[in-house]
Amino acid sequence: MSESVECSELPSELLVPISKGLDTRIEILRFRGVCKSWRSAISCSDFIPRFPLKFPNPWRRRRRNLGWLAISHDQVDHRHQQTTCLLHETILYRLTPSASSDKGWLIKVEDCKMHLLDPHRERYESESDSPNILPNNFVLLDYGTVELTRAYTLEIQSLIPIGRVNKVVMFNDCHVFVVYRDGKLGHAKCGDESLTCLGEMGLEFDDVIVYEGQVYVVDRFGICWWIKINDSTLDLVKFWNPCGSDCRKTQKHLLESDGTIYIVDRQLDREWRGRHYACVVGFKVYKKNEWGGEWVLEESLGDRAFILRSDCSLSVSTREFFGYEGNCIYFTQENQIHVFNLENNSITNADLNEDKVYIQTALKGNSSNPLFGNC
């Protein structure tokens, strides 16, 4: 019987092909965390992920009133052709200190960096010293990771002012659905040169979700539509009865929690479409009745916390995650995190709490024990 070989003694001729079979950035980070020789076998820059993907310009076929720019339609079309659009993917995980731990942290991984998503420091992470980026002095292999969801965003570089996108989802690694800020719904498949608008004139959609292997959208009236994907066509089928208010001072979010779909009705102080800012004054939560097509107003979320992000919405249990309070909705307004408490209908700013301090302390570790351990 041949003798066992230490991990540090495996030849690079074996490590390199193994590393090329890794699919996600978290796998790259864990591979590089085994020892120095494994770390040197591949760098984050060597990893060629599928994302970002080139994506058609969502506004190429949509005329907008740009007369104030004093340029011709031909010039507008030319600048649209120069617009670049990339589809980015972010993966959200639950990070736990050990396989037996009941509680962990919500993190996201993008560009070979892990960002700590506590409800008190939600920012646009762009600097390496951001408090949302996990420190580099803990051993990743000592932590377990469970993938929660994947989120998608569009990065658009344009020479002319363009509109905004509220939500992007990908289905079956091929179909991409885009909800515009003005309520229009667009669709494109990977490799398409342009998006196709779905729905009749006058329909205004707020959110889109992949739920139980199907794609659903909700309009401003709270009506849920099933997007029936055929071989060559897409059909919108009215699927569930309306819920919530049809007032233009609301914005609806679709969210899955514990296997059930919810509509979260964000209530605003003014009409929000076409405006850059509308203040949140409250929320109402509706749960899908499993026995029929009706929605039931939820008075309490129990130990669950709903998180409304710009790229995705999700539900977490306060028994499984640090930093979140049950029966609360966490949302962003003016780049700041706020908390809506369903028990007393209060809205507060998210400040540092004991869980946040514990996170920073628990991850501090020993300076001689870096993220990528020694063999």
GROMACS .gro file of C-alpha atoms in nm:
model
  375
    1MET     CA    1   0.000   0.000   0.000
    2SER     CA    2   0.139   0.339  -0.096
    3GLU     CA    3   0.203   0.597   0.172
    4SER     CA    4  -0.029   0.897   0.209
    5VAL     CA    5   0.095   1.232   0.082
    6GLU     CA    6   0.063   1.561   0.267
    7CYS     CA    7  -0.149   1.822   0.095
    8SER     CA    8   0.148   2.055   0.067
    9GLU     CA    9   0.340   1.791  -0.130
   10LEU     CA   10   0.086   1.747  -0.408
   11PRO     CA   11   0.243   1.854  -0.738
   12SER     CA   12   0.119   2.165  -0.919
   13GLU     CA   13   0.053   1.944  -1.222
   14LEU     CA   14  -0.231   1.793  -1.018
   15LEU     CA   15  -0.349   2.107  -0.838
   16VAL     CA   16  -0.393   2.322  -1.149
   17PRO     CA   17  -0.642   2.092  -1.329
   18ILE     CA   18  -0.832   2.047  -1.001
   19SER     CA   19  -0.860   2.423  -0.956
   20LYS     CA   20  -0.988   2.465  -1.311
   21GLY     CA   21  -1.286   2.248  -1.221
   22LEU     CA   22  -1.407   2.487  -0.951
   23ASP     CA   23  -1.728   2.671  -1.038
   24THR     CA   24  -1.778   2.950  -0.784
   25ARG     CA   25  -1.567   3.209  -0.612
   26ILE     CA   26  -1.635   3.060  -0.269
   27GLU     CA   27  -1.484   2.733  -0.395
   28ILE     CA   28  -1.179   2.925  -0.513
   29LEU     CA   29  -1.144   3.090  -0.172
   30ARG     CA   30  -1.175   2.759   0.010
   31PHE     CA   31  -0.928   2.590  -0.228
   32ARG     CA   32  -0.676   2.868  -0.171
   33GLY     CA   33  -0.731   2.834   0.203
   34VAL     CA   34  -0.589   2.482   0.231
   35CYS     CA   35  -0.223   2.582   0.238
   36LYS     CA   36   0.038   2.802   0.073
   37SER     CA   37   0.112   2.564  -0.213
   38TRP     CA   38  -0.258   2.537  -0.297
   39ARG     CA   39  -0.290   2.912  -0.276
   40SER     CA   40  -0.004   2.962  -0.520
   41ALA     CA   41  -0.158   2.711  -0.763
   42ILE     CA   42  -0.432   2.954  -0.859
   43SER     CA   43  -0.507   3.321  -0.804
   44CYS     CA   44  -0.842   3.494  -0.812
   45SER     CA   45  -0.737   3.659  -1.137
   46ASP     CA   46  -0.682   3.313  -1.291
   47PHE     CA   47  -1.041   3.219  -1.217
   48ILE     CA   48  -1.252   3.289  -1.525
   49PRO     CA   49  -1.612   3.298  -1.404
   50ARG     CA   50  -1.915   3.289  -1.626
   51PHE     CA   51  -2.015   3.632  -1.499
   52PRO     CA   52  -2.026   3.914  -1.582
   53LEU     CA   53  -2.205   3.842  -1.907
   54LYS     CA   54  -2.252   4.082  -2.195
   55PHE     CA   55  -2.615   4.189  -2.200
   56PRO     CA   56  -2.820   4.389  -2.452
   57ASN     CA   57  -2.886   4.754  -2.375
   58PRO     CA   58  -3.229   4.758  -2.206
   59TRP     CA   59  -3.312   5.100  -2.356
   60ARG     CA   60  -3.192   5.051  -2.711
   61ARG     CA   61  -3.546   5.009  -2.849
   62ARG     CA   62  -3.716   5.237  -2.599
   63ARG     CA   63  -3.741   5.600  -2.700
   64ARG     CA   64  -3.703   5.846  -2.417
   65ASN     CA   65  -3.752   6.221  -2.425
   66LEU     CA   66  -3.396   6.347  -2.459
   67GLY     CA   67  -3.477   6.671  -2.643
   68TRP     CA   68  -3.308   6.871  -2.371
   69LEU     CA   69  -2.976   6.720  -2.484
   70ALA     CA   70  -3.008   6.903  -2.816
   71ILE     CA   71  -2.895   6.602  -3.019
   72SER     CA   72  -3.068   6.423  -3.305
   73HIS     CA   73  -3.234   6.082  -3.290
   74ASP     CA   74  -2.950   5.945  -3.504
   75GLN     CA   75  -2.698   6.067  -3.249
   76VAL     CA   76  -2.904   5.914  -2.969
   77ASP     CA   77  -2.913   5.581  -3.156
   78HIS     CA   78  -2.538   5.599  -3.214
   79ARG     CA   79  -2.471   5.658  -2.845
   80HIS     CA   80  -2.707   5.376  -2.754
   81GLN     CA   81  -2.497   5.149  -2.975
   82GLN     CA   82  -2.189   5.250  -2.775
   83THR     CA   83  -2.359   5.169  -2.445
   84THR     CA   84  -2.217   4.863  -2.272
   85CYS     CA   85  -2.421   4.649  -2.038
   86LEU     CA   86  -2.297   4.366  -1.817
   87LEU     CA   87  -2.499   4.118  -1.613
   88HIS     CA   88  -2.341   4.048  -1.273
   89GLU     CA   89  -2.414   3.760  -1.038
   90THR     CA   90  -2.381   3.771  -0.659
   91ILE     CA   91  -2.419   3.464  -0.437
   92LEU     CA   92  -2.548   3.496  -0.081
   93TYR     CA   93  -2.439   3.245   0.182
   94ARG     CA   94  -2.488   3.160   0.545
   95LEU     CA   95  -2.145   3.147   0.708
   96THR     CA   96  -2.115   2.950   1.033
   97PRO     CA   97  -1.812   2.907   1.259
   98SER     CA   98  -1.843   2.528   1.251
   99ALA     CA   99  -2.062   2.256   1.108
  100SER     CA  100  -2.244   2.220   1.442
  101SER     CA  101  -2.313   2.588   1.497
  102ASP     CA  102  -2.677   2.697   1.494
  103LYS     CA  103  -2.610   3.064   1.420
  104GLY     CA  104  -2.406   3.241   1.157
  105TRP     CA  105  -2.372   3.547   0.938
  106LEU     CA  106  -2.519   3.655   0.609
  107ILE     CA  107  -2.247   3.715   0.352
  108LYS     CA  108  -2.228   3.774  -0.019
  109VAL     CA  109  -1.945   3.673  -0.248
  110GLU     CA  110  -1.850   3.865  -0.560
  111ASP     CA  111  -1.517   3.922  -0.734
  112CYS     CA  112  -1.343   3.680  -0.494
  113LYS     CA  113  -1.435   3.899  -0.197
  114MET     CA  114  -1.669   3.818   0.087
  115HIS     CA  115  -1.889   4.096   0.222
  116LEU     CA  116  -2.055   4.081   0.561
  117LEU     CA  117  -2.421   4.181   0.522
  118ASP     CA  118  -2.523   4.282   0.868
  119PRO     CA  119  -2.826   4.514   0.883
  120HIS     CA  120  -2.623   4.798   1.027
  121ARG     CA  121  -2.359   4.854   0.762
  122GLU     CA  122  -2.529   4.802   0.428
  123ARG     CA  123  -2.325   5.016   0.192
  124TYR     CA  124  -2.199   5.001  -0.162
  125GLU     CA  125  -1.887   4.802  -0.086
  126SER     CA  126  -1.609   4.951  -0.291
  127GLU     CA  127  -1.316   4.989  -0.052
  128SER     CA  128  -1.103   4.706   0.081
  129ASP     CA  129  -1.123   4.845   0.436
  130SER     CA  130  -1.503   4.858   0.435
  131PRO     CA  131  -1.654   4.711   0.753
  132ASN     CA  132  -1.873   4.495   0.530
  133ILE     CA  133  -1.573   4.303   0.397
  134LEU     CA  134  -1.478   4.015   0.621
  135PRO     CA  135  -1.127   4.057   0.765
  136ASN     CA  136  -0.845   3.850   0.619
  137ASN     CA  137  -0.734   3.703   0.950
  138PHE     CA  138  -0.962   3.406   0.998
  139VAL     CA  139  -0.942   3.055   0.856
  140LEU     CA  140  -1.217   3.004   0.601
  141LEU     CA  141  -1.186   2.626   0.623
  142ASP     CA  142  -1.302   2.648   0.985
  143TYR     CA  143  -1.634   2.789   0.866
  144GLY     CA  144  -1.923   2.621   0.694
  145THR     CA  145  -2.109   2.782   0.404
  146VAL     CA  146  -2.461   2.722   0.276
  147GLU     CA  147  -2.576   2.890  -0.045
  148LEU     CA  148  -2.901   3.081   0.008
  149THR     CA  149  -2.976   3.255  -0.320
  150ARG     CA  150  -2.826   3.418  -0.626
  151ALA     CA  151  -2.886   3.781  -0.714
  152TYR     CA  152  -2.834   3.968  -1.040
  153THR     CA  153  -2.765   4.328  -1.130
  154LEU     CA  154  -2.696   4.525  -1.446
  155GLU     CA  155  -2.389   4.744  -1.483
  156ILE     CA  156  -2.453   4.998  -1.758
  157GLN     CA  157  -2.201   5.243  -1.903
  158SER     CA  158  -2.371   5.494  -2.128
  159LEU     CA  159  -2.290   5.826  -2.295
  160ILE     CA  160  -2.648   5.945  -2.253
  161PRO     CA  161  -2.885   5.952  -1.954
  162ILE     CA  162  -3.078   5.628  -1.921
  163GLY     CA  163  -3.358   5.502  -1.703
  164ARG     CA  164  -3.330   5.276  -1.404
  165VAL     CA  165  -3.391   4.907  -1.349
  166ASN     CA  166  -3.571   4.788  -1.036
  167LYS     CA  167  -3.507   4.414  -1.053
  168VAL     CA  168  -3.325   4.151  -1.256
  169VAL     CA  169  -3.366   3.773  -1.230
  170MET     CA  170  -3.223   3.483  -1.428
  171PHE     CA  171  -3.415   3.162  -1.492
  172ASN     CA  172  -3.268   2.829  -1.605
  173ASP     CA  173  -2.930   2.994  -1.674
  174CYS     CA  174  -3.077   3.137  -1.993
  175HIS     CA  175  -3.381   3.364  -1.954
  176VAL     CA  176  -3.326   3.709  -1.801
  177PHE     CA  177  -3.621   3.921  -1.690
  178VAL     CA  178  -3.589   4.293  -1.617
  179VAL     CA  179  -3.840   4.514  -1.437
  180TYR     CA  180  -3.791   4.879  -1.534
  181ARG     CA  181  -3.849   5.161  -1.290
  182ASP     CA  182  -4.147   5.278  -1.497
  183GLY     CA  183  -4.309   4.936  -1.458
  184LYS     CA  184  -4.230   4.782  -1.795
  185LEU     CA  185  -4.118   4.419  -1.812
  186GLY     CA  186  -3.837   4.313  -2.045
  187HIS     CA  187  -3.697   3.974  -2.142
  188ALA     CA  188  -3.385   3.853  -2.319
  189LYS     CA  189  -3.205   3.523  -2.358
  190CYS     CA  190  -2.830   3.495  -2.336
  191GLY     CA  191  -2.690   3.602  -2.671
  192ASP     CA  192  -2.988   3.818  -2.775
  193GLU     CA  193  -2.914   4.159  -2.923
  194SER     CA  194  -3.214   4.333  -2.762
  195LEU     CA  195  -3.487   4.291  -2.504
  196THR     CA  196  -3.850   4.216  -2.577
  197CYS     CA  197  -4.119   4.396  -2.378
  198LEU     CA  198  -4.385   4.173  -2.223
  199GLY     CA  199  -4.739   4.257  -2.121
  200GLU     CA  200  -5.014   4.478  -2.255
  201MET     CA  201  -4.998   4.855  -2.280
  202GLY     CA  202  -5.069   5.013  -1.944
  203LEU     CA  203  -4.951   4.723  -1.727
  204GLU     CA  204  -4.705   4.835  -1.460
  205PHE     CA  205  -4.500   4.572  -1.276
  206ASP     CA  206  -4.319   4.612  -0.946
  207ASP     CA  207  -4.120   4.292  -0.895
  208VAL     CA  208  -4.029   3.953  -1.042
  209ILE     CA  209  -3.928   3.630  -0.868
  210VAL     CA  210  -3.836   3.269  -0.943
  211TYR     CA  211  -4.053   3.056  -0.715
  212GLU     CA  212  -4.087   2.677  -0.720
  213GLY     CA  213  -3.928   2.653  -1.063
  214GLN     CA  214  -4.149   2.915  -1.225
  215VAL     CA  215  -4.125   3.290  -1.290
  216TYR     CA  216  -4.386   3.525  -1.144
  217VAL     CA  217  -4.432   3.902  -1.159
  218VAL     CA  218  -4.654   4.129  -0.952
  219ASP     CA  219  -4.817   4.444  -1.086
  220ARG     CA  220  -4.905   4.761  -0.898
  221PHE     CA  221  -5.256   4.626  -0.824
  222GLY     CA  222  -5.109   4.327  -0.643
  223ILE     CA  223  -5.204   4.083  -0.918
  224CYS     CA  224  -4.951   3.802  -0.963
  225TRP     CA  225  -4.884   3.683  -1.317
  226TRP     CA  226  -4.721   3.358  -1.421
  227ILE     CA  227  -4.475   3.391  -1.709
  228LYS     CA  228  -4.543   3.082  -1.914
  229ILE     CA  229  -4.227   2.998  -2.105
  230ASN     CA  230  -4.293   2.807  -2.426
  231ASP     CA  231  -4.043   2.688  -2.687
  232SER     CA  232  -4.049   3.015  -2.881
  233THR     CA  233  -4.297   3.242  -2.699
  234LEU     CA  234  -4.367   3.388  -2.357
  235ASP     CA  235  -4.718   3.434  -2.222
  236LEU     CA  236  -4.839   3.630  -1.920
  237VAL     CA  237  -5.108   3.436  -1.736
  238LYS     CA  238  -5.304   3.600  -1.453
  239PHE     CA  239  -5.240   3.354  -1.174
  240TRP     CA  240  -5.341   3.488  -0.833
  241ASN     CA  241  -5.600   3.740  -0.718
  242PRO     CA  242  -5.492   4.095  -0.627
  243CYS     CA  243  -5.392   4.197  -0.278
  244GLY     CA  244  -5.295   4.516  -0.102
  245SER     CA  245  -5.360   4.866  -0.220
  246ASP     CA  246  -5.369   4.969  -0.587
  247CYS     CA  247  -5.259   5.318  -0.491
  248ARG     CA  248  -4.960   5.455  -0.678
  249LYS     CA  249  -4.811   5.538  -0.341
  250THR     CA  250  -4.716   5.172  -0.289
  251GLN     CA  251  -4.446   4.944  -0.422
  252LYS     CA  252  -4.483   4.568  -0.405
  253HIS     CA  253  -4.209   4.312  -0.346
  254LEU     CA  254  -4.223   3.936  -0.398
  255LEU     CA  255  -4.045   3.722  -0.141
  256GLU     CA  256  -4.021   3.355  -0.049
  257SER     CA  257  -4.010   3.258   0.316
  258ASP     CA  258  -4.009   2.902   0.445
  259GLY     CA  259  -4.141   2.770   0.114
  260THR     CA  260  -4.431   3.018   0.092
  261ILE     CA  261  -4.457   3.323  -0.133
  262TYR     CA  262  -4.534   3.664   0.016
  263ILE     CA  263  -4.618   4.010  -0.115
  264VAL     CA  264  -4.464   4.293   0.085
  265ASP     CA  265  -4.651   4.619   0.022
  266ARG     CA  266  -4.418   4.915   0.072
  267GLN     CA  267  -4.627   5.224   0.155
  268LEU     CA  268  -4.487   5.563   0.053
  269ASP     CA  269  -4.569   5.925   0.117
  270ARG     CA  270  -4.602   6.004  -0.254
  271GLU     CA  271  -4.617   5.847  -0.597
  272TRP     CA  272  -4.278   5.690  -0.656
  273ARG     CA  273  -4.264   5.616  -1.026
  274GLY     CA  274  -4.053   5.875  -1.205
  275ARG     CA  275  -3.927   6.019  -0.877
  276HIS     CA  276  -3.586   5.973  -0.724
  277TYR     CA  277  -3.711   5.978  -0.368
  278ALA     CA  278  -4.025   5.878  -0.182
  279CYS     CA  279  -4.027   5.827   0.193
  280VAL     CA  280  -4.142   5.495   0.338
  281VAL     CA  281  -4.425   5.531   0.590
  282GLY     CA  282  -4.503   5.165   0.652
  283PHE     CA  283  -4.540   4.808   0.522
  284LYS     CA  284  -4.811   4.547   0.496
  285VAL     CA  285  -4.732   4.178   0.444
  286TYR     CA  286  -4.957   3.931   0.263
  287LYS     CA  287  -4.913   3.554   0.265
  288LYS     CA  288  -5.038   3.324  -0.008
  289ASN     CA  289  -5.320   3.101   0.113
  290GLU     CA  290  -5.207   2.748   0.027
  291TRP     CA  291  -5.567   2.631  -0.011
  292GLY     CA  292  -5.673   2.888  -0.270
  293GLY     CA  293  -5.587   3.195  -0.469
  294GLU     CA  294  -5.641   3.443  -0.186
  295TRP     CA  295  -5.385   3.642   0.010
  296VAL     CA  296  -5.396   3.670   0.389
  297LEU     CA  297  -5.275   3.977   0.578
  298GLU     CA  298  -4.995   3.872   0.813
  299GLU     CA  299  -4.988   4.041   1.152
  300SER     CA  300  -4.656   3.891   1.258
  301LEU     CA  301  -4.349   3.732   1.099
  302GLY     CA  302  -4.254   3.544   1.415
  303ASP     CA  303  -3.880   3.492   1.435
  304ARG     CA  304  -3.835   3.574   1.066
  305ALA     CA  305  -3.684   3.894   0.933
  306PHE     CA  306  -3.754   4.009   0.577
  307ILE     CA  307  -3.468   4.178   0.390
  308LEU     CA  308  -3.556   4.394   0.090
  309ARG     CA  309  -3.244   4.451  -0.120
  310SER     CA  310  -3.217   4.617  -0.458
  311ASP     CA  311  -3.092   4.294  -0.617
  312CYS     CA  312  -3.305   4.042  -0.429
  313SER     CA  313  -3.538   3.996  -0.133
  314LEU     CA  314  -3.501   3.718   0.119
  315SER     CA  315  -3.616   3.592   0.457
  316VAL     CA  316  -3.387   3.485   0.741
  317SER     CA  317  -3.453   3.327   1.078
  318THR     CA  318  -3.317   3.512   1.379
  319ARG     CA  319  -3.231   3.171   1.525
  320GLU     CA  320  -2.987   3.116   1.238
  321PHE     CA  321  -2.838   3.463   1.177
  322PHE     CA  322  -2.666   3.721   1.391
  323GLY     CA  323  -2.769   4.086   1.375
  324TYR     CA  324  -3.136   4.053   1.279
  325GLU     CA  325  -3.451   4.093   1.489
  326GLY     CA  326  -3.762   3.889   1.432
  327ASN     CA  327  -4.092   4.036   1.307
  328CYS     CA  328  -3.901   4.313   1.127
  329ILE     CA  329  -3.848   4.427   0.769
  330TYR     CA  330  -3.505   4.561   0.675
  331PHE     CA  331  -3.497   4.799   0.382
  332THR     CA  332  -3.272   5.059   0.223
  333GLN     CA  333  -3.368   5.423   0.186
  334GLU     CA  334  -3.126   5.688   0.067
  335ASN     CA  335  -2.840   5.434   0.097
  336GLN     CA  336  -2.914   5.377   0.466
  337ILE     CA  337  -3.060   5.073   0.638
  338HIS     CA  338  -3.390   5.114   0.822
  339VAL     CA  339  -3.599   4.869   1.022
  340PHE     CA  340  -3.977   4.844   1.022
  341ASN     CA  341  -4.121   4.663   1.324
  342LEU     CA  342  -4.454   4.495   1.253
  343GLU     CA  343  -4.546   4.483   1.621
  344ASN     CA  344  -4.564   4.860   1.674
  345ASN     CA  345  -4.538   4.987   1.312
  346SER     CA  346  -4.225   5.185   1.400
  347ILE     CA  347  -3.941   5.273   1.163
  348THR     CA  348  -3.593   5.315   1.309
  349ASN     CA  349  -3.239   5.349   1.180
  350ALA     CA  350  -3.024   5.039   1.213
  351ASP     CA  351  -2.746   5.105   1.465
  352LEU     CA  352  -2.465   4.883   1.588
  353ASN     CA  353  -2.575   4.624   1.844
  354GLU     CA  354  -2.413   4.350   2.050
  355ASP     CA  355  -2.433   4.098   1.767
  356LYS     CA  356  -2.232   4.331   1.544
  357VAL     CA  357  -1.964   4.370   1.810
  358TYR     CA  358  -1.958   3.993   1.857
  359ILE     CA  359  -1.909   3.944   1.484
  360GLN     CA  360  -1.611   4.175   1.475
  361THR     CA  361  -1.459   4.009   1.783
  362ALA     CA  362  -1.527   3.653   1.671
  363LEU     CA  363  -1.368   3.710   1.333
  364LYS     CA  364  -1.063   3.891   1.464
  365GLY     CA  365  -0.863   3.576   1.529
  366ASN     CA  366  -0.487   3.542   1.560
  367SER     CA  367  -0.263   3.746   1.333
  368SER     CA  368  -0.041   3.439   1.286
  369ASN     CA  369  -0.339   3.239   1.157
  370PRO     CA  370  -0.434   3.410   0.831
  371LEU     CA  371  -0.728   3.336   0.607
  372PHE     CA  372  -0.510   3.111   0.396
  373GLY     CA  373  -0.349   2.875   0.648
  374ASN     CA  374   0.003   2.744   0.655
  375CYS     CA  375   0.105   2.386   0.569
   0.00000   0.00000   0.00000
